[in-house]
Tab-separated table of N, CA and C in Angstrom:
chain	number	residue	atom	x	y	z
A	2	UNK	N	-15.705	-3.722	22.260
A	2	UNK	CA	-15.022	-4.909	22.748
A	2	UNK	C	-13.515	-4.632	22.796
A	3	UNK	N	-12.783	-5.002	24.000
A	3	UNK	CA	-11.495	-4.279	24.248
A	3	UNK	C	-10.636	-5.830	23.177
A	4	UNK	N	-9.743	-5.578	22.337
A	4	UNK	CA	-8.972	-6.428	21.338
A	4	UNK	C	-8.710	-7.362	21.933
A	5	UNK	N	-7.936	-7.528	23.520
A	5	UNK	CA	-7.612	-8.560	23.603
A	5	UNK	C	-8.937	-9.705	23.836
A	6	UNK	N	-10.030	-9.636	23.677
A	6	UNK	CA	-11.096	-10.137	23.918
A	6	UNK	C	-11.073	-10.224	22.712
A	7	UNK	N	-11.694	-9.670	21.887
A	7	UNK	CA	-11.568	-10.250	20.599
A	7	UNK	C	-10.901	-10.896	19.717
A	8	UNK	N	-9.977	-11.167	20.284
A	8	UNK	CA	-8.715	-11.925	19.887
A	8	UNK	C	-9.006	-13.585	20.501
A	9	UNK	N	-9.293	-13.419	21.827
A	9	UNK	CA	-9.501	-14.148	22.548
A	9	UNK	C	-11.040	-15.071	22.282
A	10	UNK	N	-12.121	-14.464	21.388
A	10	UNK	CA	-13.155	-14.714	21.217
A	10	UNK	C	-13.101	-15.430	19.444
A	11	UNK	N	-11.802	-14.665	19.014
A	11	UNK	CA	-11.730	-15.753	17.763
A	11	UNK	C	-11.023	-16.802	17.840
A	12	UNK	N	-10.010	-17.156	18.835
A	12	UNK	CA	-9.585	-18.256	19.416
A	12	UNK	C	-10.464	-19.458	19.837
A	13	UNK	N	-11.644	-18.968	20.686
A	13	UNK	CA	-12.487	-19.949	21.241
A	13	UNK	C	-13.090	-20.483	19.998
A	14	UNK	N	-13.745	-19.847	19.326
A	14	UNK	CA	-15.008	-19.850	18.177
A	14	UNK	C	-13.993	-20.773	16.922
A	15	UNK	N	-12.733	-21.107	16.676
A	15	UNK	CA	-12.461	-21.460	15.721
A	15	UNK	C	-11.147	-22.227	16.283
A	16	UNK	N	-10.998	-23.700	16.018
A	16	UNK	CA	-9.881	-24.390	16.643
A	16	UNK	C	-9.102	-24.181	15.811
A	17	UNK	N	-8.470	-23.520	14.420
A	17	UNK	CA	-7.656	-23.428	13.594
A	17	UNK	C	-7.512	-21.862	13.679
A	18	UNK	N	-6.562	-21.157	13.781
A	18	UNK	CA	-6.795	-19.821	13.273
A	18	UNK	C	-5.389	-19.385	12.627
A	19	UNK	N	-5.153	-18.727	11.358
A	19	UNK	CA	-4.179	-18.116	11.068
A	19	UNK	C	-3.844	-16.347	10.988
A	20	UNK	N	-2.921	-16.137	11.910
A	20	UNK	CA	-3.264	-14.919	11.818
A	20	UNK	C	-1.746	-14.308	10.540
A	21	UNK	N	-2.104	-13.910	9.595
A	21	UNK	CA	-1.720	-13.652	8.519
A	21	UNK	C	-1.830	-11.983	7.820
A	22	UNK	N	-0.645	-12.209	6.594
A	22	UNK	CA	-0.898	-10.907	5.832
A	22	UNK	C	-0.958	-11.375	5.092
A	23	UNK	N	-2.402	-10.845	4.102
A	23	UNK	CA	-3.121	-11.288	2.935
A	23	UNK	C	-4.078	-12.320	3.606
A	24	UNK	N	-4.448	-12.697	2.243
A	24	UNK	CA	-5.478	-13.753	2.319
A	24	UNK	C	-4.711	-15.274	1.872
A	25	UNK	N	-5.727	-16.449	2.413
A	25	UNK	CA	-5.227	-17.713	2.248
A	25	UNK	C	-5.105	-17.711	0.589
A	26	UNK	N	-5.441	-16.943	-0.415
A	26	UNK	CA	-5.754	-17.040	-1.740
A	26	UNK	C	-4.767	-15.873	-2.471
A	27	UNK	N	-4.431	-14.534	-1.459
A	27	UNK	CA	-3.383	-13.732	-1.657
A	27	UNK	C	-2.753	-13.264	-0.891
A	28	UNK	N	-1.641	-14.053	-0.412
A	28	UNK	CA	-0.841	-13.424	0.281
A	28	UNK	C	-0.216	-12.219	0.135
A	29	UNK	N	0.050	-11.771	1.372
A	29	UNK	CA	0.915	-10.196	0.750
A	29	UNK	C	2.215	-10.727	1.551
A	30	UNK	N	3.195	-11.201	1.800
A	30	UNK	CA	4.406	-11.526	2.154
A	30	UNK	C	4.449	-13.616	1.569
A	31	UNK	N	5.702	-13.431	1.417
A	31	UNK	CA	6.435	-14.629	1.408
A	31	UNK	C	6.142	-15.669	2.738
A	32	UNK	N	6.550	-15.232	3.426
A	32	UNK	CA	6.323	-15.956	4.898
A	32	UNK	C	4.911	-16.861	5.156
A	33	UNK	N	4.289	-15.647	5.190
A	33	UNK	CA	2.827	-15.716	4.931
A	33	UNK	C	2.128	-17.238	4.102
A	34	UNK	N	2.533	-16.750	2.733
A	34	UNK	CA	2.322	-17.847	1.380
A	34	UNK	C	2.859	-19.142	1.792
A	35	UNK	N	4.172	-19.402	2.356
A	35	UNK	CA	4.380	-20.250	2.621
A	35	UNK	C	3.459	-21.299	3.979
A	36	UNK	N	3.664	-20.437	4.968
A	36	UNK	CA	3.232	-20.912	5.722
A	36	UNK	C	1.315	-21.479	5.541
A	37	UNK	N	0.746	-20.582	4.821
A	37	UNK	CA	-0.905	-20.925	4.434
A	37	UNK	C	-0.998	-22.337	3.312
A	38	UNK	N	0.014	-22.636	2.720
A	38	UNK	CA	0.259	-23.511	1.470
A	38	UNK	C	0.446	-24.745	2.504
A	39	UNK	N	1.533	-24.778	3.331
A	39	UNK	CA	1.741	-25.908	4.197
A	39	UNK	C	0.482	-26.003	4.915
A	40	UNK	N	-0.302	-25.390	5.689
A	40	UNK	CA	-1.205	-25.696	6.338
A	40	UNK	C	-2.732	-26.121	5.332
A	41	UNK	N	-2.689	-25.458	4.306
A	41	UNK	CA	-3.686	-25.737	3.773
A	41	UNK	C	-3.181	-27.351	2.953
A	42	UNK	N	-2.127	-27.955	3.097
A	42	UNK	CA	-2.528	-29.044	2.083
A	42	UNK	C	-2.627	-29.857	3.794
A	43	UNK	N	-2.588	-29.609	4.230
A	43	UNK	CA	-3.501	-30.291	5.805
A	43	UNK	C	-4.813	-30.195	5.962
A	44	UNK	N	-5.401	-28.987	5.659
A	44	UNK	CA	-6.222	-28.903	5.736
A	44	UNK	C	-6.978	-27.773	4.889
A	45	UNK	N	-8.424	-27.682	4.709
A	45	UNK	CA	-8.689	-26.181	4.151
A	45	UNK	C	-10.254	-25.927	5.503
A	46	UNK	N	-9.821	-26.360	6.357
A	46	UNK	CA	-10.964	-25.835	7.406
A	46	UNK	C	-10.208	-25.229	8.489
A	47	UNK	N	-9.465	-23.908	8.195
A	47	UNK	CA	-9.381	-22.760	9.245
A	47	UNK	C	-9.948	-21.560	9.123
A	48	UNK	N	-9.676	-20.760	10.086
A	48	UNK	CA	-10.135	-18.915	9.675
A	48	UNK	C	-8.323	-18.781	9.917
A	49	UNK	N	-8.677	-17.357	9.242
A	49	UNK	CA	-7.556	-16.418	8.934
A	49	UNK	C	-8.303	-14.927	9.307
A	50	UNK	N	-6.829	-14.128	9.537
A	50	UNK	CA	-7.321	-12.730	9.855
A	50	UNK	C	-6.276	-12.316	9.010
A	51	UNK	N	-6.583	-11.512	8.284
A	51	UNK	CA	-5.058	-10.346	7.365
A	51	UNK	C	-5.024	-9.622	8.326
A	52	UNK	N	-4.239	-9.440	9.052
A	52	UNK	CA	-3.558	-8.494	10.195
A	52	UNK	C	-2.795	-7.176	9.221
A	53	UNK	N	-2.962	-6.854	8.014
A	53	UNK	CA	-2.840	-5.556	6.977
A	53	UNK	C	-4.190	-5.086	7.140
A	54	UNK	N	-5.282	-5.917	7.134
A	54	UNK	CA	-6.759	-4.992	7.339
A	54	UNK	C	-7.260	-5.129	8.427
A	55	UNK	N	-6.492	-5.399	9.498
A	55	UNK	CA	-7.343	-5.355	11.152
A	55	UNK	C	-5.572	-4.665	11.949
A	56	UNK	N	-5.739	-3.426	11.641
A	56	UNK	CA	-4.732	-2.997	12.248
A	56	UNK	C	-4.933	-3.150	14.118
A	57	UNK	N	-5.792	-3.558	14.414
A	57	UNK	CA	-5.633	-3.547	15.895
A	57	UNK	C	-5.036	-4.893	16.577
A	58	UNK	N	-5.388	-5.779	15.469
A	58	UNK	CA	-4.642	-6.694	15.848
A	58	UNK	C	-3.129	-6.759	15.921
A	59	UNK	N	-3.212	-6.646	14.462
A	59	UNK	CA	-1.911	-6.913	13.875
A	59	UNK	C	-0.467	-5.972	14.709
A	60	UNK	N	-1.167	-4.864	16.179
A	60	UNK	CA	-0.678	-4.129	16.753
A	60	UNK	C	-0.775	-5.151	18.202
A	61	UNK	N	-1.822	-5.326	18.550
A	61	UNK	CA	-2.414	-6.229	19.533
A	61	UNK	C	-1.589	-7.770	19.847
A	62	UNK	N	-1.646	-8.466	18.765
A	62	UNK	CA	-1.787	-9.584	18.608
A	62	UNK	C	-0.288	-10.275	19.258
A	63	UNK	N	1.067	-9.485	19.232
A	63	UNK	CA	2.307	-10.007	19.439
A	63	UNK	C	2.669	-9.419	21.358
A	64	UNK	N	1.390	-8.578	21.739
A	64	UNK	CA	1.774	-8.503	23.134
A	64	UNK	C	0.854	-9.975	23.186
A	65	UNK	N	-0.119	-9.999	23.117
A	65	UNK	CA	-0.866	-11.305	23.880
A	65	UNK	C	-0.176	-12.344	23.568
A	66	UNK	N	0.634	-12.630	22.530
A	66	UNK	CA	1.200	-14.191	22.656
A	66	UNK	C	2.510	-14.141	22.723
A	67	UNK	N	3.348	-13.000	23.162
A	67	UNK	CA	4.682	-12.927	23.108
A	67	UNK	C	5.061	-13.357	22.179
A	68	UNK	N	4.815	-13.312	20.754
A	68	UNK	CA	5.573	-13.630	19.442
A	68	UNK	C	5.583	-12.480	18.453
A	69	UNK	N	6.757	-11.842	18.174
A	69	UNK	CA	6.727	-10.724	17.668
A	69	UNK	C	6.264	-10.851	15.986
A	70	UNK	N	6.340	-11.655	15.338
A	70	UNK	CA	6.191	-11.843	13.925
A	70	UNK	C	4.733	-12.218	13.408
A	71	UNK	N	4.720	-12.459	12.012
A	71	UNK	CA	3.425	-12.642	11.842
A	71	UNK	C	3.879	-13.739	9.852
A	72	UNK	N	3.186	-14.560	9.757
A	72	UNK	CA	2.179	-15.482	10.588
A	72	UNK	C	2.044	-15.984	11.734
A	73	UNK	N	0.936	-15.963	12.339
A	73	UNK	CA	1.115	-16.831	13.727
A	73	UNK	C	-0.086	-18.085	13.325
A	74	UNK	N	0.234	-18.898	13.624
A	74	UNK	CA	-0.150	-20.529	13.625
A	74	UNK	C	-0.918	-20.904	15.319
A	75	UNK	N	-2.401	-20.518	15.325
A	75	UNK	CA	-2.809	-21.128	16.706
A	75	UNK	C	-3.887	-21.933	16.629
A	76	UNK	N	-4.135	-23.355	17.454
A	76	UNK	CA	-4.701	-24.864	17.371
A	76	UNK	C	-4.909	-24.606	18.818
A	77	UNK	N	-6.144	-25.045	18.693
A	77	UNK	CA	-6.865	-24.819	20.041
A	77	UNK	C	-6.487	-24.107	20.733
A	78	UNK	N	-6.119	-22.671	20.504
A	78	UNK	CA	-6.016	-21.700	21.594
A	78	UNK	C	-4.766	-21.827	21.790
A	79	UNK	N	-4.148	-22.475	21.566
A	79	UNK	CA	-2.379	-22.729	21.681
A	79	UNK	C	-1.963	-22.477	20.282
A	80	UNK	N	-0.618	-21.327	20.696
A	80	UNK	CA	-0.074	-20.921	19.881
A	80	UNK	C	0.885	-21.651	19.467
A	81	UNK	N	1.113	-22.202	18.084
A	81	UNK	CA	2.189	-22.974	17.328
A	81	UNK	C	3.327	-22.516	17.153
A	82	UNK	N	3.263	-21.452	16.407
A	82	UNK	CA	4.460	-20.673	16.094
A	82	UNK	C	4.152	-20.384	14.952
A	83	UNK	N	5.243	-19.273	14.254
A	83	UNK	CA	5.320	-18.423	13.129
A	83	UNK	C	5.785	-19.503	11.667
A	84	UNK	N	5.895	-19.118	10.778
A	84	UNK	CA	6.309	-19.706	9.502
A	84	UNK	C	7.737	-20.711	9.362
A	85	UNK	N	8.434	-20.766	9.840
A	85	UNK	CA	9.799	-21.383	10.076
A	85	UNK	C	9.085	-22.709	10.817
A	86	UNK	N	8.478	-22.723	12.199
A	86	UNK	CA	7.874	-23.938	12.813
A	86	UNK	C	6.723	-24.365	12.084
A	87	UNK	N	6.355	-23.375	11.502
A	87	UNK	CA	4.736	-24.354	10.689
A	87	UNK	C	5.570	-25.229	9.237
A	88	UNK	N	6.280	-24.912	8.846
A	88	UNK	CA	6.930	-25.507	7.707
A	88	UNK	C	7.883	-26.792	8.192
A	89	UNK	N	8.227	-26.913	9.326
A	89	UNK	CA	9.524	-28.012	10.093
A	89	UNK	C	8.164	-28.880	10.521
A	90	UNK	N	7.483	-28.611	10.951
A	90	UNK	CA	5.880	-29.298	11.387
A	90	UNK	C	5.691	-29.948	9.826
A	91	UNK	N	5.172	-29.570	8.856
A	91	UNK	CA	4.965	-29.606	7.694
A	91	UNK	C	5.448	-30.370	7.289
A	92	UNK	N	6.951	-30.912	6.915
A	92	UNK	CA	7.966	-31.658	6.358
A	92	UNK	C	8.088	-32.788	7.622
A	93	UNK	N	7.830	-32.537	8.790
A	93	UNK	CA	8.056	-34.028	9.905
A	93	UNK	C	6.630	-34.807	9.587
A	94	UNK	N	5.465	-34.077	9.219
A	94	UNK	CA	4.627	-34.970	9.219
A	94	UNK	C	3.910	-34.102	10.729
A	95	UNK	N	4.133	-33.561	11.535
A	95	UNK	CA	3.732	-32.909	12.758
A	95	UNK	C	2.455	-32.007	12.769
A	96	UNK	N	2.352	-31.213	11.383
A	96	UNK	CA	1.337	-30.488	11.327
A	96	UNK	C	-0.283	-30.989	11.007
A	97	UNK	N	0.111	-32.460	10.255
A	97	UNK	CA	-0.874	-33.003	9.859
A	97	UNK	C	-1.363	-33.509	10.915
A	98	UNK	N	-0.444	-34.399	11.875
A	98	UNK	CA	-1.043	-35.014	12.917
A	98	UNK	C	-1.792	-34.214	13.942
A	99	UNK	N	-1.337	-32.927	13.892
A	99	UNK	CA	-2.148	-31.742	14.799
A	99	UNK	C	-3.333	-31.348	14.641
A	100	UNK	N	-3.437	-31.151	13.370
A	100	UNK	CA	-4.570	-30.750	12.567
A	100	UNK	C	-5.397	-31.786	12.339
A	101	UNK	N	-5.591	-33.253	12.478
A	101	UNK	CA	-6.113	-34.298	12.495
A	101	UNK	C	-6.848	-34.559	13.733
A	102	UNK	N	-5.581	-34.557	15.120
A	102	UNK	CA	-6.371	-34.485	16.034
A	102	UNK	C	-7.268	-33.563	17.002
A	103	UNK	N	-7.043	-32.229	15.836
A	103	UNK	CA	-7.906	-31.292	16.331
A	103	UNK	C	-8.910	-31.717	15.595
A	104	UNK	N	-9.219	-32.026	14.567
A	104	UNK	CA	-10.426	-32.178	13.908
A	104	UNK	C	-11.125	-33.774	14.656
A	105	UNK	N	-10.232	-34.408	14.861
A	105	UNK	CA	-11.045	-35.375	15.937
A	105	UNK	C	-11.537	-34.770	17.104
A	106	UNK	N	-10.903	-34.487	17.789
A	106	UNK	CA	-11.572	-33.618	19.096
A	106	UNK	C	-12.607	-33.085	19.068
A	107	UNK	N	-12.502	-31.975	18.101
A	107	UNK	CA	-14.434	-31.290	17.653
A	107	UNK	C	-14.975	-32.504	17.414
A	108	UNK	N	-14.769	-33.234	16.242
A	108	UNK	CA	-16.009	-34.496	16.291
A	108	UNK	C	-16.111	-35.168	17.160
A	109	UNK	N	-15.677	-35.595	18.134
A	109	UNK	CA	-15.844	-36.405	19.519
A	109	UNK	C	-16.500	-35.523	20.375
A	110	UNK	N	-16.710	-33.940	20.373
A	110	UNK	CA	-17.161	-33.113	21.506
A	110	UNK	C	-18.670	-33.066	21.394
A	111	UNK	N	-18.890	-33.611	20.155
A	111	UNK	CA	-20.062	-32.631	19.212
A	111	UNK	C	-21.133	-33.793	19.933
């Protein structure tokens, strides 16, 4: 499977995705920790990828969305942004409401 497809296939399959270093439980950067802490007191129903153990992504992943950094924050296939916007989301109250009405959406589709 050529990456950007697979990239593209964990997008579809999961309306939350964090693409991260470490895990939601150990981060390996600051950035990272922060940004999984804000999203998780929103929610604890996403996937994550450690882009430290999927080197194809973590190589992959900043041509397909033109964002050079990592965490990346993507909701329905739309990319949020990196750790700085998931935390300003976080503190407005913005991230919750996102993450709310994504989780309405799946239950209304279903």
């Amino acid at each position: 499977m050529d990456i950007f497809n697979k990239i593209e296939k964990q997008l579809q399959e999961n309306s939350i995705v964090i693409y991260m270093k470490g895990s939601p439980e150990h981060p390996s950067c600051g950035f990272s920790a922060r940004a999984v802490r804000a999203l998780s007191y929103c929610t604890s129903d996403f996937f994550y990828v450690d882009v430290l153990q999927n080197d194809d992504i973590r190589i992959a992943l900043p041509k397909y969305s033109k964002w050079p950094t990592f965490p990346q924050l993507w909701v329905n296939k739309n990319l949020i942004g990196g750790c700085d916007i998931i935390l300003e989301m976080f503190r407005s109250g913005e991230l919750l409401n996102l993450v709310q009405n994504c989780k309405n959406n799946i239950k209304s589709s279903i």
